[in-house]
Amino acid sequence: MYDVAIIGAGVTGCSIARELSRYNLKTILIEKDNDVANGTTKANSAIIHAGYDPVPGTLKAKLNVAGNAMFDKITEELDVPFKRVGTLVVAFCEEEMEEVRRLYEQGVDYNVPDIQVLDKEALLEMEPNLSDEVVGALYAPSGGIIGPWELAIALAENAVDNGVELKLNAEVKDIKKLDEGYEIVTASGNVKTKYVINAAGLYSDKIHNMVSTPTFEIIPTRGEYHLFDKSEGDKVSRVIFQAPSKISKGVVVLPTIHGNLLVGPNAEAIEDRQGIETTREALDFVAKQGSKSVKELNFGNVITSFAGLRSKTPENDFIIEESADAKNFINVAAIDSPGLSAAPAIAEYTVEILKELMGELEENKDFNPIRRPHINFIELSDEEKAELIKKDPRYGRVICRCESITEGEIVDIIHRSVGATTVDGIKRRARAGMGRCQGGFCAPRVMEIIARELNKDITEVVKDRNGSYILTGPTKEN
Ligand SMILES: Cc1cc2nc3c(=O)[nH]c(=O)nc-3n(C[C@H](O)[C@H](O)[C@H](O)COP(=O)(O)OP(=O)(O)OC[C@H]3O[C@@H](n4cnc5c(N)ncnc54)[C@H](O)[C@@H]3O)c2cc1C
C-alpha cells in the first residue's frame, strides 16, 4: 500500500511529488499520458508572475508571491532555465493608468518587491519598440520567464531520483473507498493508497466526483498563441501585459526563455477538454491585440501557433483542501493562471495539509535536491566541446541544425530517470525540433535515435501522445 498517490503529472503534481520526496513516504505519481507535462503545463505563457494582481483574500494572492520568491533556488537546484526579466503592465489612456496605480497599491500590500509606476518616457527608454500610444506602466522586476515543461520534467526527475515512483500510461478510471484509504483503478493496474492528491488539471472535477458528490466544475478556457522565430526575439526585453479592462486581461508580448517571441493568449470558454486546436479568428485577434502594444511585429516570422486550456471555475481561485466527504482525499484543483508561478508554494501548502492529516513526517535523510545538469553543447567553450567529443563522438554530430542540438544530448535525455520516449518528448527536453523548421529536418533522425536507444521498431515511435504515429509503413519495397 502506498502512503500517497498523486494523480496528474503536470507542474502541480510534479512539484508535490518532489516536495513529498523530502520525506520517508511511499509515494506514487500517476499519469494518464505517456510523458509528464503533457497537459496545460506544456502550453501556456511561461511567465512567473510577480503576484500583484490576484484578488485579495484568495489562495492565488497568497501563493503567487510566495511561489515567485522560490524560483531562484528551485531552478538552480534543478538546472531549469529561468530569468527575472521583469514585467510591465502598459496603459494606453488615463483610465488604464488608474488601474495601473491600483495594481501598484495592491502589489505593495502583497509585498511584491521593488514595483514602481513608470511614466511614458521611462517606459519607452526601457522598451523602445512599444507603441507610441502608451502613457505609462507598472513595472515589476521580480516577474520572470521560464521553460514550463522543463520545470515539470526536472521536478519529476528529481522526485523519482529521490524515491517517488512514476506510473505513466495509467489513466485513472475509477477510485474505490476502502476501510482504510483508496483503491485507484487505472488503465494499467490498480493502486492502493492511504492518501490521494488530485492534481488532474482539466479532469480534476471528474476525479473528485469518483469519491464525492460534485462540488466544483472545471470550465476549459482556451488561449491561443503565435510563436515567432528568434529573429523577432529581441523586440521586447520584458513581459509586456496590457492594463486589464472590464472585458479582457489583454494580450501579452514576451521574449521566451530560449530567445523567441511569444504573443497571446485570448480567453475562450469551451466544452471540449481536449480542444487544443487553434482558430483563425482567435489568432487574428491575438495578432491585432499584440500589435497594439508593440510596433512592427512581423507575422511573417511566426514559426508555429498553439493553444492551451486553463482549468477555470466561476470562483476564479485555486481549490486546495481535503474533500468534504472523502477523508484523506485532497483536491489541488482549478489551478489556472498563476498556477505555474505558484507551483512551488502550492506544493508546500499541500504538504502542510498532509502533515495536518498524517502528523509530522519523517525526513528523507538521503534527499538530494540537485538534478544532474544537462550538457548544453552549444554553450560550451571550444576546448570543452573538443574534450567532450573526444570522450563521446556523439556530441560531434549535430542532429537539430536550427537549435544546434547534438546526438549526445538526445541520447542523454532518453536515458534519464524520466527520459524522453517520443519526438515531442525530445523536443521539450532538448529543444531538437523547436527551431525555425519545426523538426522538418531533424524529426526523422530523432526517430531513428529513439528507436535505436529504446530498442523499438521505428514505426512504433510516436510524435506525442499514444497513437500519434508518424510512419505507417514503407511506400515502396526495396
Ligand atoms: C493559455 C494559458 C496561459 C497561462 N499562462 C500562465 C503563466 O504565464 N503563468 C502561470 O503561472 N500560469 C499560467 N497558466 C496556468 C498554468 O499553465 C497552469 O496553472 C498549470 O500548468 C497547471 O498545471 P497542472 O499540473 O495543475 O495541470 P496539467 O498540466 O494539466 O496537469 C494535469 C495532469 O493530469 C493528468 N490527468 C488528467 N486526468 C487524468 C486521469 N484520469 N488519470 C491520470 N492522469 C490524469 C493530465 O494528463 C495532466 O498531465 C496558463 C494557462 C493557460 C492555459
XYZ file of C-alpha atoms and ligand atoms in Angstrom:
531
model
C 0.000 0.000 0.000
C 1.310 3.460 -0.892
C 1.238 6.305 1.602
C 0.370 8.908 -1.036
C -0.827 8.652 -4.636
C -0.735 11.848 -6.706
C -2.985 11.849 -9.779
C -1.671 14.015 -12.610
C 1.942 14.739 -13.618
C 1.689 18.375 -14.673
C 3.686 21.051 -12.908
C 1.343 20.819 -9.891
C 1.627 17.046 -9.401
C 5.363 17.035 -10.142
C 6.006 19.868 -7.642
C 4.068 17.999 -4.959
C 5.891 14.748 -5.797
C 9.264 16.431 -5.376
C 8.195 18.106 -2.135
C 6.999 14.737 -0.762
C 10.282 13.066 -1.714
C 11.870 15.063 1.128
C 10.102 12.638 3.499
C 10.185 8.896 4.106
C 6.929 8.138 2.326
C 5.965 5.583 -0.279
C 4.691 7.941 -2.979
C 3.437 7.250 -6.487
C 2.750 9.783 -9.255
C 0.078 8.516 -11.652
C -0.282 9.998 -15.158
C -2.644 9.045 -17.975
C -0.305 10.128 -20.772
C 2.981 8.608 -21.941
C 5.017 11.523 -20.570
C 4.899 14.129 -17.820
C 3.922 17.776 -18.574
C 1.621 16.805 -21.421
C -1.444 18.777 -20.247
C -1.835 22.507 -19.590
C 1.774 22.641 -18.406
C 3.011 22.306 -21.975
C 1.019 25.218 -23.456
C 0.901 28.493 -21.535
C 2.606 31.899 -21.418
C 5.508 30.596 -19.285
C 5.522 33.708 -17.094
C 6.484 33.626 -13.438
C 4.081 36.355 -12.387
C 5.231 38.878 -9.794
C 1.893 38.445 -7.986
C 0.320 41.924 -7.711
C -2.968 41.100 -9.465
C -4.837 38.199 -7.768
C -7.961 39.244 -5.840
C -7.259 39.926 -2.126
C -8.024 37.052 0.227
C -7.646 34.348 -2.428
C -5.238 31.410 -2.435
C -3.916 32.835 -5.696
C -2.879 36.028 -3.901
C -1.239 34.078 -1.076
C 0.609 31.525 -3.205
C 1.698 33.596 -6.239
C 4.052 35.962 -4.399
C 5.329 33.104 -2.205
C 5.893 30.848 -5.244
C 7.654 33.553 -7.225
C 10.219 34.033 -4.434
C 11.133 30.321 -4.554
C 12.166 30.208 -8.209
C 15.837 31.237 -7.948
C 16.668 28.350 -5.632
C 14.498 25.715 -7.283
C 15.677 26.443 -10.830
C 19.304 26.442 -9.741
C 18.923 23.110 -7.948
C 17.126 21.542 -10.893
C 19.088 23.163 -13.742
C 15.992 24.753 -15.287
C 16.299 27.912 -17.428
C 14.732 30.911 -15.655
C 15.241 34.678 -15.997
C 13.809 37.515 -13.925
C 13.374 39.787 -16.930
C 10.656 41.857 -15.211
C 7.061 42.500 -16.277
C 5.322 45.675 -17.447
C 1.586 46.390 -17.372
C 1.194 49.022 -20.061
C -1.585 51.627 -20.075
C -2.881 53.394 -23.196
C -5.083 56.050 -21.518
C -5.601 57.779 -18.175
C -8.386 55.343 -17.179
C -5.932 52.459 -17.625
C -3.304 54.365 -15.610
C -5.806 54.324 -12.730
C -5.831 50.528 -12.981
C -2.026 50.537 -13.083
C -1.945 52.602 -9.861
C -4.488 50.256 -8.231
C -2.314 47.259 -9.109
C 0.706 49.103 -7.729
C -1.032 49.709 -4.362
C -2.147 46.076 -4.258
C 1.371 44.888 -5.106
C 2.766 46.970 -2.243
C 0.187 45.373 0.101
C 1.242 41.911 -1.105
C 4.962 42.712 -0.603
C 5.809 42.338 -4.296
C 9.435 43.530 -4.347
C 10.527 46.821 -5.960
C 7.426 47.547 -8.049
C 7.102 51.045 -9.474
C 4.875 53.148 -11.711
C 6.661 54.427 -14.832
C 5.770 57.428 -16.991
C 5.820 57.264 -20.791
C 9.401 58.477 -21.121
C 10.863 55.976 -18.648
C 8.804 53.187 -20.210
C 9.932 53.895 -23.774
C 13.513 54.160 -22.633
C 13.209 50.613 -21.277
C 11.244 49.230 -24.239
C 11.744 51.393 -27.353
C 9.638 49.128 -29.593
C 6.428 49.778 -27.656
C 3.630 51.645 -29.396
C 3.772 55.457 -29.351
C 0.274 55.369 -27.822
C 1.485 54.112 -24.388
C 1.103 56.542 -21.489
C 2.817 54.668 -18.638
C 3.142 51.289 -16.926
C 3.526 49.238 -13.796
C 6.997 47.701 -13.607
C 7.605 44.554 -11.533
C 11.249 43.475 -11.751
C 10.606 40.182 -9.913
C 8.430 38.819 -12.762
C 10.206 36.246 -14.898
C 10.135 33.743 -17.741
C 10.796 30.016 -17.617
C 10.607 26.776 -19.585
C 7.368 25.393 -18.051
C 7.650 21.793 -19.259
C 11.386 21.815 -18.491
C 10.454 22.742 -14.918
C 7.865 19.942 -14.600
C 10.184 17.338 -16.170
C 13.023 18.383 -13.840
C 10.735 18.226 -10.789
C 9.551 14.745 -11.795
C 13.097 13.546 -12.450
C 14.331 14.829 -9.093
C 11.307 13.289 -7.339
C 11.967 9.918 -8.996
C 15.689 10.124 -8.178
C 14.634 10.675 -4.555
C 12.378 7.622 -4.444
C 8.969 8.572 -5.923
C 7.512 6.004 -8.320
C 6.195 7.362 -11.652
C 3.417 5.412 -13.355
C 2.811 6.627 -16.912
C 0.101 5.412 -19.336
C -2.149 4.899 -16.308
C -5.399 6.785 -16.804
C -7.429 6.774 -13.595
C -10.786 5.205 -14.466
C -12.306 4.852 -11.013
C -11.499 5.226 -7.313
C -12.930 2.926 -4.648
C -13.118 3.862 -0.968
C -11.575 1.162 1.258
C -11.918 0.790 5.051
C -8.535 2.472 5.188
C -7.559 4.505 2.134
C -8.459 4.082 -1.510
C -8.020 1.728 -4.438
C -7.308 3.630 -7.639
C -8.314 1.770 -10.778
C -6.005 2.724 -13.648
C -5.634 1.670 -17.259
C -2.528 -0.266 -16.264
C -3.331 -1.846 -12.899
C -4.776 -0.834 -9.536
C -3.020 1.202 -6.855
C -3.887 1.060 -3.131
C -3.032 4.146 -1.123
C -3.753 5.769 2.233
C -3.936 9.339 0.854
C -4.851 10.698 -2.576
C -3.819 14.033 -4.067
C -5.951 15.020 -7.026
C -3.799 17.182 -9.341
C -5.508 16.102 -12.562
C -5.843 19.584 -14.083
C -8.715 19.775 -16.578
C -10.067 16.463 -15.237
C -9.753 17.240 -11.525
C -13.550 17.595 -11.145
C -14.091 14.191 -12.790
C -11.515 12.602 -10.457
C -13.124 14.299 -7.431
C -16.572 13.072 -8.458
C -15.305 9.453 -8.327
C -15.256 9.690 -4.496
C -17.574 12.574 -3.659
C -20.698 14.447 -4.658
C -19.825 17.181 -7.184
C -18.736 20.450 -5.594
C -16.966 22.174 -8.490
C -16.887 22.066 -12.254
C -13.893 22.827 -14.456
C -14.591 25.081 -17.432
C -11.813 24.631 -20.027
C -10.824 28.100 -21.207
C -8.684 28.155 -24.313
C -5.852 30.573 -25.000
C -4.110 30.738 -28.376
C -0.625 31.962 -29.294
C 1.712 32.934 -32.115
C 5.333 31.845 -31.581
C 7.881 33.842 -33.560
C 11.336 32.924 -34.818
C 14.359 34.082 -32.812
C 14.875 36.885 -35.358
C 11.976 38.678 -33.555
C 13.160 37.602 -30.072
C 14.651 40.962 -29.090
C 11.605 43.077 -29.999
C 10.988 43.369 -26.265
C 13.231 42.565 -23.296
C 10.469 42.225 -20.712
C 6.992 40.710 -20.455
C 4.515 43.271 -21.850
C 0.990 42.982 -20.403
C -1.828 45.346 -21.279
C -3.730 47.008 -18.454
C -6.723 44.744 -17.768
C -10.066 46.183 -18.867
C -13.603 45.138 -17.892
C -13.730 42.836 -20.933
C -10.248 41.383 -21.155
C -6.931 40.848 -19.352
C -5.225 41.792 -22.592
C -2.775 40.002 -24.837
C 0.850 39.595 -23.710
C 4.004 40.056 -25.791
C 7.104 38.476 -24.297
C 10.508 37.008 -25.019
C 10.673 33.260 -24.337
C 13.404 31.711 -22.247
C 15.073 30.362 -25.410
C 15.029 33.687 -27.278
C 11.835 33.528 -29.380
C 8.946 35.976 -29.159
C 5.503 34.859 -27.940
C 2.225 36.742 -28.495
C -1.040 35.621 -26.863
C -3.335 34.420 -25.374
C -7.029 35.127 -25.852
C -9.584 33.543 -23.472
C -12.471 31.444 -24.767
C -14.591 29.124 -22.612
C -15.143 25.856 -24.497
C -16.626 22.441 -23.722
C -14.029 20.065 -25.119
C -11.330 19.289 -22.526
C -9.038 18.262 -25.351
C -9.866 21.176 -27.646
C -6.336 22.468 -28.222
C -6.808 23.270 -31.902
C -6.169 26.871 -32.957
C -8.715 29.011 -34.825
C -8.201 31.712 -37.439
C -10.462 34.100 -35.534
C -8.595 33.853 -32.224
C -5.163 34.027 -33.838
C -6.193 37.155 -35.763
C -7.491 38.690 -32.530
C -4.227 37.880 -30.751
C -2.182 39.361 -33.625
C -4.253 42.565 -33.590
C -4.054 42.978 -29.816
C -0.324 42.201 -29.674
C 0.305 44.819 -32.381
C -1.441 47.374 -30.180
C 1.411 47.059 -27.635
C 4.455 46.536 -29.852
C 5.245 48.275 -33.152
C 6.016 46.386 -36.342
C 5.570 42.795 -35.230
C 6.437 40.811 -38.357
C 3.892 37.993 -38.502
C 5.791 36.536 -41.475
C 8.242 35.292 -38.844
C 5.678 33.210 -36.928
C 7.044 29.640 -36.828
C 4.092 27.960 -35.141
C 0.802 28.591 -33.355
C -0.621 26.646 -30.434
C -3.369 26.644 -27.815
C -3.584 25.732 -24.128
C -6.574 25.158 -21.838
C -6.985 26.832 -18.445
C -8.774 24.855 -15.684
C -11.182 27.614 -14.636
C -14.075 27.683 -12.196
C -16.541 30.596 -11.744
C -14.998 31.308 -8.299
C -11.674 32.006 -10.040
C -9.473 30.637 -7.249
C -7.372 27.536 -6.630
C -9.103 24.732 -4.680
C -6.569 23.177 -2.312
C -8.226 21.277 0.522
C -9.353 17.913 1.782
C -12.607 16.894 0.121
C -15.566 17.458 2.485
C -16.930 13.929 2.136
C -13.815 11.940 1.225
C -11.394 11.657 4.107
C -7.689 11.861 3.211
C -8.514 12.854 -0.366
C -7.002 16.260 -1.163
C -8.025 18.299 -4.170
C -5.386 20.508 -5.765
C -7.750 21.664 -8.455
C -8.742 24.674 -10.574
C -5.060 25.501 -10.909
C -5.338 28.035 -13.709
C -3.049 31.056 -14.013
C -0.890 31.809 -11.959
C -0.555 28.075 -11.298
C 2.895 27.809 -12.813
C 4.189 30.762 -10.780
C 2.615 29.413 -7.609
C 3.610 25.748 -8.159
C 6.420 25.523 -5.557
C 4.231 27.276 -2.951
C 1.219 25.104 -3.873
C 3.397 22.044 -3.208
C 4.462 23.299 0.230
C 0.873 24.284 1.092
C -0.414 20.831 0.063
C 2.237 19.066 2.112
C 1.228 21.190 5.125
C -2.349 19.888 4.709
C -0.980 16.336 4.511
C 1.030 16.909 7.690
C -2.141 18.001 9.491
C -3.773 14.737 8.425
C -0.796 12.384 8.818
C 1.079 14.008 11.697
C 4.715 15.122 11.498
C 6.563 13.408 8.652
C 9.957 11.745 8.977
C 12.623 13.388 6.818
C 14.306 11.521 3.976
C 17.941 11.906 5.054
C 19.101 10.913 1.551
C 17.063 13.608 -0.219
C 19.254 15.255 -2.853
C 17.774 18.494 -4.232
C 20.296 18.697 -7.075
C 19.498 17.293 -10.508
C 22.381 16.282 -12.768
C 22.691 19.234 -15.187
C 22.090 18.892 -18.899
C 25.038 19.352 -21.211
C 24.116 22.271 -23.458
C 26.710 21.651 -26.155
C 26.319 24.942 -27.997
C 27.088 26.892 -24.821
C 30.415 25.118 -24.112
C 33.780 26.714 -24.909
C 35.701 25.355 -27.918
C 38.080 23.493 -25.573
C 35.173 21.930 -23.640
C 33.497 20.909 -26.892
C 36.671 19.263 -28.197
C 37.180 17.444 -24.885
C 33.594 16.176 -24.841
C 33.703 14.975 -28.465
C 36.942 13.132 -27.691
C 35.167 11.307 -24.829
C 31.919 10.745 -26.735
C 31.892 11.358 -30.510
C 28.076 11.570 -30.484
C 28.478 15.159 -29.206
C 30.186 15.919 -32.515
C 27.098 15.033 -34.583
C 24.566 17.891 -34.831
C 21.044 16.491 -35.283
C 18.915 19.651 -34.997
C 20.578 22.323 -37.118
C 18.216 25.150 -36.125
C 18.967 24.805 -32.396
C 22.395 23.076 -32.722
C 21.432 20.024 -30.675
C 23.790 17.046 -30.810
C 23.157 13.300 -30.784
C 24.960 13.097 -27.421
C 22.396 15.428 -25.803
C 19.483 13.477 -27.277
C 20.846 10.123 -26.092
C 21.402 11.562 -22.599
C 17.791 12.743 -22.242
C 16.413 9.415 -23.463
C 18.263 7.579 -20.696
C 17.452 9.888 -17.755
C 15.166 8.618 -14.977
C 12.190 10.417 -16.565
C 13.559 10.007 -20.070
C 12.039 11.013 -23.398
C 10.318 8.303 -25.443
C 8.568 10.437 -28.081
C 9.611 13.004 -30.704
C 7.914 15.818 -28.737
C 9.438 14.476 -25.513
C 12.863 15.072 -27.090
C 11.729 18.487 -28.326
C 10.587 19.569 -24.865
C 13.720 18.311 -23.100
C 16.494 19.120 -25.597
C 14.823 21.609 -27.991
C 15.552 19.448 -31.078
C 12.720 20.463 -33.419
C 11.944 23.761 -31.641
C 13.610 25.928 -34.285
C 12.532 27.620 -37.459
C 11.975 24.386 -39.419
C 9.941 22.893 -36.521
C 11.534 19.466 -36.903
C 11.229 19.318 -40.698
C 14.874 18.232 -40.996
C 15.675 16.537 -37.689
C 12.484 14.584 -36.864
C 13.463 11.500 -38.977
C 16.916 11.417 -37.329
C 15.358 11.870 -33.882
C 13.002 8.970 -34.603
C 15.924 6.747 -35.599
C 17.749 7.601 -32.371
C 14.657 6.916 -30.206
C 14.082 3.573 -31.977
C 17.742 2.562 -31.624
C 18.120 3.616 -27.970
C 14.801 2.146 -26.803
C 15.108 -0.943 -28.952
C 11.874 -0.291 -30.857
C 10.858 -0.525 -34.467
C 10.875 2.983 -35.967
C 7.194 2.659 -36.963
C 6.347 2.417 -33.239
C 7.843 5.850 -32.471
C 5.082 8.410 -31.858
C 5.091 12.176 -32.177
C 3.483 12.898 -28.818
C 0.502 11.079 -27.290
C -0.046 7.341 -27.652
C -1.288 6.569 -31.146
C 0.220 9.696 -32.774
C 2.218 7.590 -35.230
C 4.349 9.337 -37.815
C 5.232 6.374 -40.049
C 2.635 3.851 -41.093
C 4.699 1.570 -43.370
C 7.042 1.523 -46.379
C 5.953 3.407 -49.538
C 7.938 1.016 -51.777
C 9.656 -2.332 -51.412
C 13.481 -2.459 -51.531
C -3.329 29.932 -22.026
C -2.693 29.758 -20.672
C -1.743 30.660 -20.210
C -1.188 30.503 -18.955
N -0.153 31.303 -18.578
C 0.406 31.156 -17.367
C 1.517 31.945 -16.989
O 2.074 32.693 -17.780
N 1.974 31.839 -15.718
C 1.407 30.993 -14.813
O 1.812 30.995 -13.673
N 0.397 30.167 -15.172
C -0.082 30.215 -16.425
N -1.089 29.390 -16.820
C -1.564 28.388 -15.874
C -0.626 27.189 -15.801
O -0.269 26.752 -17.088
C -1.347 26.086 -15.042
O -1.736 26.603 -13.794
C -0.503 24.852 -14.797
O 0.156 24.423 -15.958
C -1.423 23.764 -14.269
O -0.677 22.608 -14.063
P -1.395 21.296 -13.545
O -0.309 20.342 -13.236
O -2.348 21.635 -12.461
O -2.285 20.804 -14.774
P -1.821 19.966 -16.050
O -0.538 20.430 -16.585
O -2.971 19.934 -16.987
O -1.577 18.520 -15.457
C -2.629 17.649 -15.096
C -2.209 16.246 -15.464
O -3.202 15.336 -15.036
C -3.284 14.299 -15.987
N -4.573 13.621 -15.865
C -5.784 14.123 -16.152
N -6.738 13.197 -15.965
C -6.108 12.079 -15.533
C -6.550 10.764 -15.193
N -7.845 10.407 -15.264
N -5.626 9.864 -14.813
C -4.301 10.192 -14.726
N -3.837 11.410 -15.075
C -4.720 12.360 -15.457
C -3.126 15.033 -17.314
O -2.752 14.181 -18.375
C -2.068 16.057 -16.974
O -0.762 15.620 -17.277
C -1.628 29.464 -18.108
C -2.554 28.543 -18.586
C -3.045 28.663 -19.877
C -3.942 27.602 -20.415
